[in-house]
Amino acid sequence: MTQTDEAILETIRDEGNMTPQALDDTFDIAAANYARDRLSELTRYGLVEKIGRGLYRLTDDGRAFLDEELDASELDPVEDTD
């Protein structure tokens, strides 16, 4: 979990469902596909979920992490994230 991952989760919590492009624009990230790659990793660990083509939302575990009720280091990757 990186500081940017936490910032992504906080942004989705505060702004609502988001796309990777919207996150790239929000953080002014120059690296192509950075937010998409991070969202894939956050999805893999159940902190966000893909709810449509390129649209992600925060899960209950994501909220619990942000509320410091869940330690992300204790999460196991999920087999199927599609």
PDB file of N, CA, C and O in Angstrom:
ATOM      1  N   MET A   1       0.855  -1.172   0.000  1.00  0.00           N
ATOM      2  CA  MET A   1       0.000   0.000   0.000  1.00  0.00           C
ATOM      3  C   MET A   1       0.901   1.234   0.000  1.00  0.00           C
ATOM      4  O   MET A   1       1.754   1.379   0.862  1.00  0.00           O
ATOM      5  N   THR A   2       0.681   2.101  -0.968  1.00  0.00           N
ATOM      6  CA  THR A   2       1.472   3.327  -1.071  1.00  0.00           C
ATOM      7  C   THR A   2       0.652   4.524  -0.576  1.00  0.00           C
ATOM      8  O   THR A   2      -0.566   4.424  -0.391  1.00  0.00           O
ATOM      9  N   GLN A   3       1.313   5.659  -0.409  1.00  0.00           N
ATOM     10  CA  GLN A   3       0.595   6.880  -0.042  1.00  0.00           C
ATOM     11  C   GLN A   3      -0.392   7.258  -1.137  1.00  0.00           C
ATOM     12  O   GLN A   3      -1.484   7.753  -0.852  1.00  0.00           O
ATOM     13  N   THR A   4      -0.009   7.021  -2.387  1.00  0.00           N
ATOM     14  CA  THR A   4      -0.912   7.321  -3.497  1.00  0.00           C
ATOM     15  C   THR A   4      -2.134   6.414  -3.446  1.00  0.00           C
ATOM     16  O   THR A   4      -3.247   6.861  -3.717  1.00  0.00           O
ATOM     17  N   ASP A   5      -1.947   5.137  -3.078  1.00  0.00           N
ATOM     18  CA  ASP A   5      -3.089   4.227  -2.944  1.00  0.00           C
ATOM     19  C   ASP A   5      -4.081   4.765  -1.923  1.00  0.00           C
ATOM     20  O   ASP A   5      -5.294   4.785  -2.155  1.00  0.00           O
ATOM     21  N   GLU A   6      -3.561   5.215  -0.799  1.00  0.00           N
ATOM     22  CA  GLU A   6      -4.435   5.768   0.239  1.00  0.00           C
ATOM     23  C   GLU A   6      -5.139   7.030  -0.271  1.00  0.00           C
ATOM     24  O   GLU A   6      -6.330   7.230  -0.031  1.00  0.00           O
ATOM     25  N   ALA A   7      -4.421   7.862  -1.005  1.00  0.00           N
ATOM     26  CA  ALA A   7      -5.024   9.074  -1.572  1.00  0.00           C
ATOM     27  C   ALA A   7      -6.104   8.716  -2.590  1.00  0.00           C
ATOM     28  O   ALA A   7      -7.148   9.381  -2.660  1.00  0.00           O
ATOM     29  N   ILE A   8      -5.893   7.667  -3.362  1.00  0.00           N
ATOM     30  CA  ILE A   8      -6.907   7.210  -4.324  1.00  0.00           C
ATOM     31  C   ILE A   8      -8.162   6.781  -3.573  1.00  0.00           C
ATOM     32  O   ILE A   8      -9.279   7.165  -3.924  1.00  0.00           O
ATOM     33  N   LEU A   9      -7.989   5.990  -2.523  1.00  0.00           N
ATOM     34  CA  LEU A   9      -9.138   5.536  -1.731  1.00  0.00           C
ATOM     35  C   LEU A   9      -9.877   6.719  -1.105  1.00  0.00           C
ATOM     36  O   LEU A   9     -11.115   6.769  -1.130  1.00  0.00           O
ATOM     37  N   GLU A  10      -9.138   7.676  -0.569  1.00  0.00           N
ATOM     38  CA  GLU A  10      -9.765   8.857   0.029  1.00  0.00           C
ATOM     39  C   GLU A  10     -10.530   9.664  -1.015  1.00  0.00           C
ATOM     40  O   GLU A  10     -11.635  10.157  -0.740  1.00  0.00           O
ATOM     41  N   THR A  11      -9.981   9.789  -2.201  1.00  0.00           N
ATOM     42  CA  THR A  11     -10.646  10.546  -3.264  1.00  0.00           C
ATOM     43  C   THR A  11     -11.945   9.869  -3.676  1.00  0.00           C
ATOM     44  O   THR A  11     -12.971  10.531  -3.841  1.00  0.00           O
ATOM     45  N   ILE A  12     -11.916   8.552  -3.825  1.00  0.00           N
ATOM     46  CA  ILE A  12     -13.143   7.825  -4.186  1.00  0.00           C
ATOM     47  C   ILE A  12     -14.172   7.963  -3.068  1.00  0.00           C
ATOM     48  O   ILE A  12     -15.360   8.149  -3.344  1.00  0.00           O
ATOM     49  N   ARG A  13     -13.720   7.901  -1.808  1.00  0.00           N
ATOM     50  CA  ARG A  13     -14.659   8.078  -0.691  1.00  0.00           C
ATOM     51  C   ARG A  13     -15.290   9.467  -0.733  1.00  0.00           C
ATOM     52  O   ARG A  13     -16.494   9.626  -0.561  1.00  0.00           O
ATOM     53  N   ASP A  14     -14.482  10.488  -0.996  1.00  0.00           N
ATOM     54  CA  ASP A  14     -14.953  11.868  -0.959  1.00  0.00           C
ATOM     55  C   ASP A  14     -15.732  12.280  -2.198  1.00  0.00           C
ATOM     56  O   ASP A  14     -16.697  13.041  -2.102  1.00  0.00           O
ATOM     57  N   GLU A  15     -15.320  11.790  -3.365  1.00  0.00           N
ATOM     58  CA  GLU A  15     -15.909  12.226  -4.643  1.00  0.00           C
ATOM     59  C   GLU A  15     -16.934  11.248  -5.211  1.00  0.00           C
ATOM     60  O   GLU A  15     -17.688  11.609  -6.104  1.00  0.00           O
ATOM     61  N   GLY A  16     -16.918  10.007  -4.748  1.00  0.00           N
ATOM     62  CA  GLY A  16     -17.807   8.997  -5.309  1.00  0.00           C
ATOM     63  C   GLY A  16     -17.079   8.157  -6.339  1.00  0.00           C
ATOM     64  O   GLY A  16     -15.869   8.239  -6.502  1.00  0.00           O
ATOM     65  N   ASN A  17     -17.826   7.321  -7.036  1.00  0.00           N
ATOM     66  CA  ASN A  17     -17.255   6.410  -8.025  1.00  0.00           C
ATOM     67  C   ASN A  17     -16.401   7.179  -9.023  1.00  0.00           C
ATOM     68  O   ASN A  17     -16.762   8.274  -9.437  1.00  0.00           O
ATOM     69  N   MET A  18     -15.272   6.568  -9.409  1.00  0.00           N
ATOM     70  CA  MET A  18     -14.345   7.267 -10.303  1.00  0.00           C
ATOM     71  C   MET A  18     -13.749   6.315 -11.324  1.00  0.00           C
ATOM     72  O   MET A  18     -13.690   5.111 -11.114  1.00  0.00           O
ATOM     73  N   THR A  19     -13.259   6.909 -12.403  1.00  0.00           N
ATOM     74  CA  THR A  19     -12.538   6.179 -13.437  1.00  0.00           C
ATOM     75  C   THR A  19     -11.038   6.420 -13.253  1.00  0.00           C
ATOM     76  O   THR A  19     -10.647   7.410 -12.631  1.00  0.00           O
ATOM     77  N   PRO A  20     -10.207   5.559 -13.821  1.00  0.00           N
ATOM     78  CA  PRO A  20      -8.766   5.807 -13.759  1.00  0.00           C
ATOM     79  C   PRO A  20      -8.385   7.161 -14.364  1.00  0.00           C
ATOM     80  O   PRO A  20      -7.534   7.870 -13.814  1.00  0.00           O
ATOM     81  N   GLN A  21      -9.011   7.530 -15.473  1.00  0.00           N
ATOM     82  CA  GLN A  21      -8.689   8.808 -16.108  1.00  0.00           C
ATOM     83  C   GLN A  21      -9.005   9.980 -15.179  1.00  0.00           C
ATOM     84  O   GLN A  21      -8.225  10.921 -15.062  1.00  0.00           O
ATOM     85  N   ALA A  22     -10.134   9.924 -14.508  1.00  0.00           N
ATOM     86  CA  ALA A  22     -10.495  10.996 -13.575  1.00  0.00           C
ATOM     87  C   ALA A  22      -9.477  11.084 -12.438  1.00  0.00           C
ATOM     88  O   ALA A  22      -9.115  12.177 -12.011  1.00  0.00           O
ATOM     89  N   LEU A  23      -8.999   9.935 -11.966  1.00  0.00           N
ATOM     90  CA  LEU A  23      -7.982   9.944 -10.912  1.00  0.00           C
ATOM     91  C   LEU A  23      -6.659  10.485 -11.433  1.00  0.00           C
ATOM     92  O   LEU A  23      -5.994  11.263 -10.747  1.00  0.00           O
ATOM     93  N   ASP A  24      -6.258  10.082 -12.634  1.00  0.00           N
ATOM     94  CA  ASP A  24      -5.032  10.622 -13.229  1.00  0.00           C
ATOM     95  C   ASP A  24      -5.118  12.141 -13.314  1.00  0.00           C
ATOM     96  O   ASP A  24      -4.166  12.851 -12.986  1.00  0.00           O
ATOM     97  N   ASP A  25      -6.278  12.647 -13.739  1.00  0.00           N
ATOM     98  CA  ASP A  25      -6.473  14.095 -13.853  1.00  0.00           C
ATOM     99  C   ASP A  25      -6.454  14.764 -12.477  1.00  0.00           C
ATOM    100  O   ASP A  25      -5.867  15.832 -12.304  1.00  0.00           O
ATOM    101  N   THR A  26      -7.077  14.128 -11.493  1.00  0.00           N
ATOM    102  CA  THR A  26      -7.141  14.676 -10.144  1.00  0.00           C
ATOM    103  C   THR A  26      -5.748  14.823  -9.537  1.00  0.00           C
ATOM    104  O   THR A  26      -5.431  15.833  -8.921  1.00  0.00           O
ATOM    105  N   PHE A  27      -4.915  13.815  -9.742  1.00  0.00           N
ATOM    106  CA  PHE A  27      -3.580  13.820  -9.157  1.00  0.00           C
ATOM    107  C   PHE A  27      -2.527  14.363 -10.107  1.00  0.00           C
ATOM    108  O   PHE A  27      -1.357  14.403  -9.763  1.00  0.00           O
ATOM    109  N   ASP A  28      -2.937  14.754 -11.304  1.00  0.00           N
ATOM    110  CA  ASP A  28      -2.009  15.264 -12.311  1.00  0.00           C
ATOM    111  C   ASP A  28      -0.850  14.290 -12.516  1.00  0.00           C
ATOM    112  O   ASP A  28       0.317  14.646 -12.456  1.00  0.00           O
ATOM    113  N   ILE A  29      -1.218  13.028 -12.713  1.00  0.00           N
ATOM    114  CA  ILE A  29      -0.231  11.971 -12.892  1.00  0.00           C
ATOM    115  C   ILE A  29       0.152  11.889 -14.361  1.00  0.00           C
ATOM    116  O   ILE A  29      -0.701  11.737 -15.228  1.00  0.00           O
ATOM    117  N   ALA A  30       1.437  11.974 -14.630  1.00  0.00           N
ATOM    118  CA  ALA A  30       1.922  11.947 -16.008  1.00  0.00           C
ATOM    119  C   ALA A  30       2.106  10.525 -16.529  1.00  0.00           C
ATOM    120  O   ALA A  30       2.008  10.287 -17.724  1.00  0.00           O
ATOM    121  N   ALA A  31       2.371   9.579 -15.652  1.00  0.00           N
ATOM    122  CA  ALA A  31       2.618   8.205 -16.087  1.00  0.00           C
ATOM    123  C   ALA A  31       1.337   7.584 -16.640  1.00  0.00           C
ATOM    124  O   ALA A  31       0.311   7.557 -15.969  1.00  0.00           O
ATOM    125  N   ALA A  32       1.421   7.127 -17.874  1.00  0.00           N
ATOM    126  CA  ALA A  32       0.248   6.528 -18.517  1.00  0.00           C
ATOM    127  C   ALA A  32      -0.230   5.316 -17.722  1.00  0.00           C
ATOM    128  O   ALA A  32       0.566   4.481 -17.308  1.00  0.00           O
ATOM    129  N   ASN A  33      -1.522   5.247 -17.500  1.00  0.00           N
ATOM    130  CA  ASN A  33      -2.184   4.100 -16.874  1.00  0.00           C
ATOM    131  C   ASN A  33      -1.821   3.887 -15.403  1.00  0.00           C
ATOM    132  O   ASN A  33      -2.100   2.835 -14.855  1.00  0.00           O
ATOM    133  N   TYR A  34      -1.209   4.864 -14.757  1.00  0.00           N
ATOM    134  CA  TYR A  34      -0.818   4.666 -13.357  1.00  0.00           C
ATOM    135  C   TYR A  34      -2.035   4.374 -12.477  1.00  0.00           C
ATOM    136  O   TYR A  34      -2.031   3.392 -11.730  1.00  0.00           O
ATOM    137  N   ALA A  35      -3.053   5.201 -12.553  1.00  0.00           N
ATOM    138  CA  ALA A  35      -4.239   4.999 -11.705  1.00  0.00           C
ATOM    139  C   ALA A  35      -4.916   3.678 -12.048  1.00  0.00           C
ATOM    140  O   ALA A  35      -5.371   2.967 -11.147  1.00  0.00           O
ATOM    141  N   ARG A  36      -4.960   3.321 -13.315  1.00  0.00           N
ATOM    142  CA  ARG A  36      -5.575   2.048 -13.712  1.00  0.00           C
ATOM    143  C   ARG A  36      -4.832   0.885 -13.058  1.00  0.00           C
ATOM    144  O   ARG A  36      -5.447  -0.043 -12.533  1.00  0.00           O
ATOM    145  N   ASP A  37      -3.507   0.943 -13.087  1.00  0.00           N
ATOM    146  CA  ASP A  37      -2.710  -0.127 -12.477  1.00  0.00           C
ATOM    147  C   ASP A  37      -2.936  -0.196 -10.973  1.00  0.00           C
ATOM    148  O   ASP A  37      -3.063  -1.280 -10.404  1.00  0.00           O
ATOM    149  N   ARG A  38      -2.985   0.956 -10.314  1.00  0.00           N
ATOM    150  CA  ARG A  38      -3.196   0.968  -8.870  1.00  0.00           C
ATOM    151  C   ARG A  38      -4.606   0.497  -8.517  1.00  0.00           C
ATOM    152  O   ARG A  38      -4.792  -0.232  -7.542  1.00  0.00           O
ATOM    153  N   LEU A  39      -5.607   0.907  -9.317  1.00  0.00           N
ATOM    154  CA  LEU A  39      -6.976   0.450  -9.067  1.00  0.00           C
ATOM    155  C   LEU A  39      -7.078  -1.064  -9.235  1.00  0.00           C
ATOM    156  O   LEU A  39      -7.793  -1.723  -8.477  1.00  0.00           O
ATOM    157  N   SER A  40      -6.368  -1.618 -10.200  1.00  0.00           N
ATOM    158  CA  SER A  40      -6.356  -3.080 -10.375  1.00  0.00           C
ATOM    159  C   SER A  40      -5.798  -3.754  -9.132  1.00  0.00           C
ATOM    160  O   SER A  40      -6.329  -4.772  -8.666  1.00  0.00           O
ATOM    161  N   GLU A  41      -4.731  -3.195  -8.583  1.00  0.00           N
ATOM    162  CA  GLU A  41      -4.131  -3.766  -7.375  1.00  0.00           C
ATOM    163  C   GLU A  41      -5.058  -3.597  -6.172  1.00  0.00           C
ATOM    164  O   GLU A  41      -5.228  -4.529  -5.374  1.00  0.00           O
ATOM    165  N   LEU A  42      -5.684  -2.447  -6.031  1.00  0.00           N
ATOM    166  CA  LEU A  42      -6.627  -2.232  -4.929  1.00  0.00           C
ATOM    167  C   LEU A  42      -7.842  -3.146  -5.054  1.00  0.00           C
ATOM    168  O   LEU A  42      -8.373  -3.630  -4.048  1.00  0.00           O
ATOM    169  N   THR A  43      -8.268  -3.412  -6.284  1.00  0.00           N
ATOM    170  CA  THR A  43      -9.363  -4.350  -6.531  1.00  0.00           C
ATOM    171  C   THR A  43      -8.943  -5.760  -6.141  1.00  0.00           C
ATOM    172  O   THR A  43      -9.712  -6.508  -5.532  1.00  0.00           O
ATOM    173  N   ARG A  44      -7.724  -6.097  -6.485  1.00  0.00           N
ATOM    174  CA  ARG A  44      -7.185  -7.431  -6.177  1.00  0.00           C
ATOM    175  C   ARG A  44      -7.240  -7.719  -4.681  1.00  0.00           C
ATOM    176  O   ARG A  44      -7.407  -8.868  -4.262  1.00  0.00           O
ATOM    177  N   TYR A  45      -7.115  -6.688  -3.869  1.00  0.00           N
ATOM    178  CA  TYR A  45      -7.151  -6.858  -2.420  1.00  0.00           C
ATOM    179  C   TYR A  45      -8.491  -6.479  -1.798  1.00  0.00           C
ATOM    180  O   TYR A  45      -8.618  -6.414  -0.580  1.00  0.00           O
ATOM    181  N   GLY A  46      -9.493  -6.210  -2.631  1.00  0.00           N
ATOM    182  CA  GLY A  46     -10.842  -5.996  -2.132  1.00  0.00           C
ATOM    183  C   GLY A  46     -11.127  -4.635  -1.530  1.00  0.00           C
ATOM    184  O   GLY A  46     -12.132  -4.461  -0.848  1.00  0.00           O
ATOM    185  N   LEU A  47     -10.257  -3.643  -1.791  1.00  0.00           N
ATOM    186  CA  LEU A  47     -10.481  -2.315  -1.234  1.00  0.00           C
ATOM    187  C   LEU A  47     -11.361  -1.451  -2.123  1.00  0.00           C
ATOM    188  O   LEU A  47     -12.010  -0.514  -1.642  1.00  0.00           O
ATOM    189  N   VAL A  48     -11.371  -1.740  -3.413  1.00  0.00           N
ATOM    190  CA  VAL A  48     -12.297  -1.125  -4.364  1.00  0.00           C
ATOM    191  C   VAL A  48     -12.858  -2.234  -5.230  1.00  0.00           C
ATOM    192  O   VAL A  48     -12.317  -3.345  -5.269  1.00  0.00           O
ATOM    193  N   GLU A  49     -13.954  -1.942  -5.925  1.00  0.00           N
ATOM    194  CA  GLU A  49     -14.507  -2.918  -6.856  1.00  0.00           C
ATOM    195  C   GLU A  49     -14.895  -2.222  -8.143  1.00  0.00           C
ATOM    196  O   GLU A  49     -15.309  -1.062  -8.136  1.00  0.00           O
ATOM    197  N   LYS A  50     -14.735  -2.953  -9.218  1.00  0.00           N
ATOM    198  CA  LYS A  50     -15.111  -2.447 -10.536  1.00  0.00           C
ATOM    199  C   LYS A  50     -16.598  -2.663 -10.704  1.00  0.00           C
ATOM    200  O   LYS A  50     -17.087  -3.778 -10.556  1.00  0.00           O
ATOM    201  N   ILE A  51     -17.328  -1.589 -10.991  1.00  0.00           N
ATOM    202  CA  ILE A  51     -18.780  -1.694 -11.084  1.00  0.00           C
ATOM    203  C   ILE A  51     -19.284  -1.481 -12.508  1.00  0.00           C
ATOM    204  O   ILE A  51     -20.473  -1.605 -12.761  1.00  0.00           O
ATOM    205  N   GLY A  52     -18.400  -1.164 -13.405  1.00  0.00           N
ATOM    206  CA  GLY A  52     -18.755  -0.963 -14.800  1.00  0.00           C
ATOM    207  C   GLY A  52     -17.484  -0.763 -15.591  1.00  0.00           C
ATOM    208  O   GLY A  52     -16.384  -0.800 -15.046  1.00  0.00           O
ATOM    209  N   ARG A  53     -17.646  -0.556 -16.856  1.00  0.00           N
ATOM    210  CA  ARG A  53     -16.477  -0.376 -17.719  1.00  0.00           C
ATOM    211  C   ARG A  53     -15.648   0.824 -17.242  1.00  0.00           C
ATOM    212  O   ARG A  53     -16.029   1.974 -17.431  1.00  0.00           O
ATOM    213  N   GLY A  54     -14.537   0.521 -16.574  1.00  0.00           N
ATOM    214  CA  GLY A  54     -13.636   1.560 -16.116  1.00  0.00           C
ATOM    215  C   GLY A  54     -14.139   2.379 -14.942  1.00  0.00           C
ATOM    216  O   GLY A  54     -13.590   3.421 -14.632  1.00  0.00           O
ATOM    217  N   LEU A  55     -15.157   1.922 -14.244  1.00  0.00           N
ATOM    218  CA  LEU A  55     -15.717   2.670 -13.117  1.00  0.00           C
ATOM    219  C   LEU A  55     -15.537   1.865 -11.836  1.00  0.00           C
ATOM    220  O   LEU A  55     -15.880   0.682 -11.772  1.00  0.00           O
ATOM    221  N   TYR A  56     -14.985   2.520 -10.824  1.00  0.00           N
ATOM    222  CA  TYR A  56     -14.659   1.849  -9.566  1.00  0.00           C
ATOM    223  C   TYR A  56     -15.328   2.548  -8.394  1.00  0.00           C
ATOM    224  O   TYR A  56     -15.528   3.755  -8.409  1.00  0.00           O
ATOM    225  N   ARG A  57     -15.628   1.732  -7.348  1.00  0.00           N
ATOM    226  CA  ARG A  57     -16.165   2.294  -6.108  1.00  0.00           C
ATOM    227  C   ARG A  57     -15.466   1.659  -4.917  1.00  0.00           C
ATOM    228  O   ARG A  57     -14.895   0.569  -5.002  1.00  0.00           O
ATOM    229  N   LEU A  58     -15.526   2.345  -3.816  1.00  0.00           N
ATOM    230  CA  LEU A  58     -14.932   1.899  -2.567  1.00  0.00           C
ATOM    231  C   LEU A  58     -15.765   0.765  -1.982  1.00  0.00           C
ATOM    232  O   LEU A  58     -17.001   0.799  -2.025  1.00  0.00           O
ATOM    233  N   THR A  59     -15.114  -0.248  -1.441  1.00  0.00           N
ATOM    234  CA  THR A  59     -15.820  -1.349  -0.777  1.00  0.00           C
ATOM    235  C   THR A  59     -15.895  -1.075   0.726  1.00  0.00           C
ATOM    236  O   THR A  59     -15.285  -0.131   1.237  1.00  0.00           O
ATOM    237  N   ASP A  60     -16.612  -1.940   1.426  1.00  0.00           N
ATOM    238  CA  ASP A  60     -16.671  -1.839   2.886  1.00  0.00           C
ATOM    239  C   ASP A  60     -15.275  -1.988   3.491  1.00  0.00           C
ATOM    240  O   ASP A  60     -14.928  -1.285   4.446  1.00  0.00           O
ATOM    241  N   ASP A  61     -14.461  -2.891   2.921  1.00  0.00           N
ATOM    242  CA  ASP A  61     -13.087  -3.035   3.413  1.00  0.00           C
ATOM    243  C   ASP A  61     -12.273  -1.769   3.151  1.00  0.00           C
ATOM    244  O   ASP A  61     -11.444  -1.377   3.974  1.00  0.00           O
ATOM    245  N   GLY A  62     -12.506  -1.130   2.025  1.00  0.00           N
ATOM    246  CA  GLY A  62     -11.820   0.127   1.727  1.00  0.00           C
ATOM    247  C   GLY A  62     -12.173   1.200   2.739  1.00  0.00           C
ATOM    248  O   GLY A  62     -11.303   1.940   3.214  1.00  0.00           O
ATOM    249  N   ARG A  63     -13.454   1.278   3.091  1.00  0.00           N
ATOM    250  CA  ARG A  63     -13.888   2.232   4.110  1.00  0.00           C
ATOM    251  C   ARG A  63     -13.271   1.903   5.470  1.00  0.00           C
ATOM    252  O   ARG A  63     -12.820   2.783   6.198  1.00  0.00           O
ATOM    253  N   ALA A  64     -13.274   0.612   5.798  1.00  0.00           N
ATOM    254  CA  ALA A  64     -12.699   0.182   7.081  1.00  0.00           C
ATOM    255  C   ALA A  64     -11.208   0.524   7.135  1.00  0.00           C
ATOM    256  O   ALA A  64     -10.711   0.962   8.180  1.00  0.00           O
ATOM    257  N   PHE A  65     -10.502   0.360   6.031  1.00  0.00           N
ATOM    258  CA  PHE A  65      -9.082   0.731   5.993  1.00  0.00           C
ATOM    259  C   PHE A  65      -8.916   2.220   6.260  1.00  0.00           C
ATOM    260  O   PHE A  65      -8.090   2.628   7.078  1.00  0.00           O
ATOM    261  N   LEU A  66      -9.697   3.044   5.574  1.00  0.00           N
ATOM    262  CA  LEU A  66      -9.592   4.491   5.756  1.00  0.00           C
ATOM    263  C   LEU A  66      -9.979   4.921   7.167  1.00  0.00           C
ATOM    264  O   LEU A  66      -9.453   5.910   7.683  1.00  0.00           O
ATOM    265  N   ASP A  67     -10.878   4.181   7.792  1.00  0.00           N
ATOM    266  CA  ASP A  67     -11.299   4.471   9.166  1.00  0.00           C
ATOM    267  C   ASP A  67     -10.360   3.839  10.196  1.00  0.00           C
ATOM    268  O   ASP A  67     -10.652   3.855  11.399  1.00  0.00           O
ATOM    269  N   GLU A  68      -9.250   3.269   9.710  1.00  0.00           N
ATOM    270  CA  GLU A  68      -8.247   2.615  10.549  1.00  0.00           C
ATOM    271  C   GLU A  68      -8.813   1.455  11.354  1.00  0.00           C
ATOM    272  O   GLU A  68      -8.363   1.156  12.463  1.00  0.00           O
ATOM    273  N   GLU A  69      -9.800   0.772  10.782  1.00  0.00           N
ATOM    274  CA  GLU A  69     -10.384  -0.412  11.403  1.00  0.00           C
ATOM    275  C   GLU A  69      -9.870  -1.687  10.747  1.00  0.00           C
ATOM    276  O   GLU A  69     -10.220  -2.784  11.174  1.00  0.00           O
ATOM    277  N   LEU A  70      -9.056  -1.547   9.704  1.00  0.00           N
ATOM    278  CA  LEU A  70      -8.553  -2.685   8.953  1.00  0.00           C
ATOM    279  C   LEU A  70      -7.112  -2.413   8.559  1.00  0.00           C
ATOM    280  O   LEU A  70      -6.794  -1.324   8.064  1.00  0.00           O
ATOM    281  N   ASP A  71      -6.263  -3.390   8.780  1.00  0.00           N
ATOM    282  CA  ASP A  71      -4.856  -3.291   8.394  1.00  0.00           C
ATOM    283  C   ASP A  71      -4.704  -3.936   7.018  1.00  0.00           C
ATOM    284  O   ASP A  71      -4.905  -5.150   6.874  1.00  0.00           O
ATOM    285  N   ALA A  72      -4.358  -3.149   6.021  1.00  0.00           N
ATOM    286  CA  ALA A  72      -4.259  -3.651   4.646  1.00  0.00           C
ATOM    287  C   ALA A  72      -3.206  -4.735   4.509  1.00  0.00           C
ATOM    288  O   ALA A  72      -3.311  -5.590   3.624  1.00  0.00           O
ATOM    289  N   SER A  73      -2.216  -4.764   5.373  1.00  0.00           N
ATOM    290  CA  SER A  73      -1.179  -5.797   5.284  1.00  0.00           C
ATOM    291  C   SER A  73      -1.724  -7.182   5.615  1.00  0.00           C
ATOM    292  O   SER A  73      -1.091  -8.190   5.305  1.00  0.00           O
ATOM    293  N   GLU A  74      -2.893  -7.237   6.223  1.00  0.00           N
ATOM    294  CA  GLU A  74      -3.502  -8.522   6.568  1.00  0.00           C
ATOM    295  C   GLU A  74      -4.441  -9.037   5.488  1.00  0.00           C
ATOM    296  O   GLU A  74      -4.989 -10.134   5.621  1.00  0.00           O
ATOM    297  N   LEU A  75      -4.636  -8.280   4.412  1.00  0.00           N
ATOM    298  CA  LEU A  75      -5.542  -8.696   3.347  1.00  0.00           C
ATOM    299  C   LEU A  75      -4.870  -9.702   2.412  1.00  0.00           C
ATOM    300  O   LEU A  75      -3.686  -9.586   2.108  1.00  0.00           O
ATOM    301  N   ASP A  76      -5.641 -10.665   1.966  1.00  0.00           N
ATOM    302  CA  ASP A  76      -5.170 -11.620   0.967  1.00  0.00           C
ATOM    303  C   ASP A  76      -5.742 -11.237  -0.384  1.00  0.00           C
ATOM    304  O   ASP A  76      -6.881 -10.755  -0.469  1.00  0.00           O
ATOM    305  N   PRO A  77      -4.977 -11.476  -1.461  1.00  0.00           N
ATOM    306  CA  PRO A  77      -5.518 -11.162  -2.795  1.00  0.00           C
ATOM    307  C   PRO A  77      -6.722 -12.041  -3.119  1.00  0.00           C
ATOM    308  O   PRO A  77      -6.815 -13.181  -2.699  1.00  0.00           O
ATOM    309  N   VAL A  78      -7.644 -11.461  -3.866  1.00  0.00           N
ATOM    310  CA  VAL A  78      -8.844 -12.153  -4.305  1.00  0.00           C
ATOM    311  C   VAL A  78      -8.530 -12.829  -5.636  1.00  0.00           C
ATOM    312  O   VAL A  78      -7.844 -12.260  -6.470  1.00  0.00           O
ATOM    313  N   GLU A  79      -9.022 -14.030  -5.842  1.00  0.00           N
ATOM    314  CA  GLU A  79      -8.750 -14.770  -7.075  1.00  0.00           C
ATOM    315  C   GLU A  79      -9.283 -14.078  -8.312  1.00  0.00           C
ATOM    316  O   GLU A  79      -8.565 -13.799  -9.229  1.00  0.00           O
ATOM    317  N   ASP A  80     -10.585 -13.791  -8.347  1.00  0.00           N
ATOM    318  CA  ASP A  80     -11.231 -13.233  -9.538  1.00  0.00           C
ATOM    319  C   ASP A  80     -11.689 -11.824  -9.243  1.00  0.00           C
ATOM    320  O   ASP A  80     -12.554 -11.607  -8.415  1.00  0.00           O
ATOM    321  N   THR A  81     -11.096 -10.824  -9.958  1.00  0.00           N
ATOM    322  CA  THR A  81     -11.455  -9.436  -9.711  1.00  0.00           C
ATOM    323  C   THR A  81     -12.254  -8.836 -10.845  1.00  0.00           C
ATOM    324  O   THR A  81     -12.501  -7.645 -10.870  1.00  0.00           O
ATOM    325  N   ASP A  82     -12.676  -9.629 -11.813  1.00  0.00           N
ATOM    326  CA  ASP A  82     -13.453  -9.093 -12.946  1.00  0.00           C
ATOM    327  C   ASP A  82     -14.925  -9.186 -12.723  1.00  0.00           C
ATOM    328  O   ASP A  82     -15.580  -9.920 -12.273  1.00  0.00           O
TER     329      ASP A  82
END
